[in-house]
């Protein structure tokens, strides 16, 4: 038997690969699966907007795993996507001294360059409540979108991300979000100005996603520019029983 030594440049080769661009069908599958997960949770939780965000996010991930197993959404299965796993503890931003229950999780395609840098592929989903009285758009932008655009803490190597809102239906996409960002005088929110016109994807009668594009304002560890990022916005509203 002849033993062939593994190339020492193996890991470096994968690290140097460009970020993986999610395909339209993958983004569609993810969006439809999230809507289906929300429908399932609505059947056994009467008031989802009273639940804490991290707990709802864990429920979403549990249902996504079951949807994968059920195979009811074409393309969203265990062969095509890794099982979503919420990260319950992480720092909210680089240098933060506070540990928080996390509202984010990552959906990754299965089998893309095994052994490579997982930070370069997948869809980071950050969730926030949205309501008329207690959870306004400011938090959605400053503690959600801003992290993708300015902090370099979320999806820094990725080309896409998602903002998932648990909403009471008071705010409307895309008008409420775009108006708030455009009219704000806050330095943080001004950094979230759109680089391009908002686009819309209608995946079903109950699944509309709006996509905003933003220039990122940080540098990667090698001092390179991460380039712009598309943020996919999916706002889920309570379903009448």
Short mmCIF file of C-alpha atoms in Angstrom, two decimals, residues 35-163:
data_model
loop_
_atom_site.label_atom_id
_atom_site.label_comp_id
_atom_site.label_asym_id
_atom_site.label_seq_id
_atom_site.Cartn_x
_atom_site.Cartn_y
_atom_site.Cartn_z
CA UNK A 35 -43.38 30.59 6.76
CA UNK A 36 -44.41 26.96 7.25
CA UNK A 37 -42.56 26.81 10.59
CA UNK A 38 -44.42 29.93 11.74
CA UNK A 39 -47.76 28.36 10.76
CA UNK A 40 -46.97 25.25 12.78
CA UNK A 41 -45.93 27.19 15.87
CA UNK A 42 -49.08 29.31 15.63
CA UNK A 43 -51.17 26.18 16.15
CA UNK A 44 -49.83 25.51 19.64
CA UNK A 45 -48.83 29.01 20.80
CA UNK A 46 -51.76 31.39 21.11
CA UNK A 47 -49.78 34.63 21.41
CA UNK A 48 -46.38 34.38 19.82
CA UNK A 49 -45.65 38.07 20.26
CA UNK A 50 -45.61 37.67 24.05
CA UNK A 51 -42.90 35.00 23.88
CA UNK A 52 -39.26 36.06 24.19
CA UNK A 53 -37.46 36.30 20.85
CA UNK A 54 -34.79 33.64 21.56
CA UNK A 55 -37.43 31.12 22.63
CA UNK A 56 -39.46 31.71 19.47
CA UNK A 57 -36.27 31.35 17.44
CA UNK A 58 -35.58 27.97 19.06
CA UNK A 59 -39.14 26.89 18.22
CA UNK A 60 -38.60 28.03 14.62
CA UNK A 61 -35.43 25.93 14.35
CA UNK A 62 -37.14 22.87 15.84
CA UNK A 63 -39.95 23.16 13.29
CA UNK A 64 -37.49 23.69 10.43
CA UNK A 65 -35.78 20.43 11.34
CA UNK A 66 -39.15 18.65 11.32
CA UNK A 67 -40.05 20.24 7.97
CA UNK A 68 -36.78 18.89 6.57
CA UNK A 69 -37.67 15.42 7.80
CA UNK A 70 -41.22 15.66 6.46
CA UNK A 71 -40.03 16.74 3.01
CA UNK A 72 -43.12 18.83 2.34
CA UNK A 73 -41.20 21.71 0.73
CA UNK A 74 -39.45 20.72 -2.47
CA UNK A 75 -35.70 21.23 -2.07
CA UNK A 76 -35.76 21.88 1.67
CA UNK A 77 -34.58 18.56 3.03
CA UNK A 78 -31.68 16.98 4.89
CA UNK A 79 -29.83 16.30 1.65
CA UNK A 80 -29.88 19.95 0.58
CA UNK A 81 -29.50 21.81 3.89
CA UNK A 82 -27.80 21.24 7.20
CA UNK A 83 -30.08 21.06 10.23
CA UNK A 84 -30.50 24.59 11.63
CA UNK A 85 -29.08 25.08 15.09
CA UNK A 86 -29.77 28.25 17.08
CA UNK A 87 -26.79 29.67 18.91
CA UNK A 88 -28.17 30.42 22.38
CA UNK A 89 -25.10 32.23 23.73
CA UNK A 90 -22.87 34.66 21.88
CA UNK A 91 -21.61 38.20 22.25
CA UNK A 92 -23.94 40.69 20.67
CA UNK A 93 -21.10 42.55 18.92
CA UNK A 94 -17.29 42.50 18.79
CA UNK A 95 -15.83 43.65 22.09
CA UNK A 96 -19.15 43.51 23.88
CA UNK A 97 -18.90 42.60 27.55
CA UNK A 98 -22.46 41.35 27.68
CA UNK A 99 -23.48 37.80 26.85
CA UNK A 100 -26.99 37.63 25.48
CA UNK A 101 -29.46 34.97 24.45
CA UNK A 102 -29.05 35.01 20.71
CA UNK A 103 -31.83 35.56 18.19
CA UNK A 104 -29.84 34.33 15.22
CA UNK A 105 -29.28 31.04 13.46
CA UNK A 106 -27.64 29.93 10.23
CA UNK A 107 -29.09 27.90 7.37
CA UNK A 108 -26.35 26.30 5.28
CA UNK A 109 -26.45 24.22 2.11
CA UNK A 110 -25.16 20.70 2.71
CA UNK A 111 -21.79 19.54 1.46
CA UNK A 112 -20.30 22.79 0.23
CA UNK A 113 -16.48 22.45 0.39
CA UNK A 114 -16.29 20.19 3.49
CA UNK A 115 -13.46 21.22 5.76
CA UNK A 116 -13.62 24.79 4.53
CA UNK A 117 -14.52 27.98 6.33
CA UNK A 118 -18.20 27.79 7.24
CA UNK A 119 -18.21 31.50 7.93
CA UNK A 120 -18.16 32.01 4.16
CA UNK A 121 -21.42 30.30 3.25
CA UNK A 122 -25.00 30.03 4.36
CA UNK A 123 -27.71 32.45 5.39
CA UNK A 124 -27.52 34.12 8.80
CA UNK A 125 -31.06 34.79 10.03
CA UNK A 126 -31.49 37.45 12.72
CA UNK A 127 -34.94 37.69 14.32
CA UNK A 128 -36.64 40.64 15.98
CA UNK A 129 -40.09 41.47 17.26
CA UNK A 130 -41.98 44.28 15.56
CA UNK A 131 -45.05 45.89 17.10
CA UNK A 132 -46.86 49.19 17.26
CA UNK A 133 -46.31 49.88 20.97
CA UNK A 134 -43.30 48.02 22.37
CA UNK A 135 -40.99 46.90 19.56
CA UNK A 136 -40.41 49.56 16.92
CA UNK A 137 -38.33 49.61 13.77
CA UNK A 138 -35.43 51.33 15.54
CA UNK A 139 -34.39 48.13 17.34
CA UNK A 140 -34.91 46.11 14.17
CA UNK A 141 -32.43 48.36 12.37
CA UNK A 142 -29.90 49.17 15.12
CA UNK A 143 -29.72 45.73 16.73
CA UNK A 144 -30.36 43.78 13.56
CA UNK A 145 -29.46 45.26 10.19
CA UNK A 146 -26.65 47.38 11.64
CA UNK A 147 -24.76 44.26 12.73
CA UNK A 148 -24.61 43.02 9.15
CA UNK A 149 -23.59 46.40 7.74
CA UNK A 150 -21.26 48.03 10.23
CA UNK A 151 -20.13 45.63 12.96
CA UNK A 152 -18.58 42.84 10.92
CA UNK A 153 -19.91 40.42 13.51
CA UNK A 154 -22.66 38.78 11.46
CA UNK A 155 -22.27 37.23 8.00
CA UNK A 156 -19.04 39.13 7.42
CA UNK A 157 -17.94 36.74 4.65
CA UNK A 158 -21.41 36.09 3.22
CA UNK A 159 -23.24 37.77 0.36
CA UNK A 160 -26.74 37.39 1.86
CA UNK A 161 -28.42 37.63 5.24
CA UNK A 162 -31.98 37.69 6.50
CA UNK A 163 -33.95 39.80 8.96
#
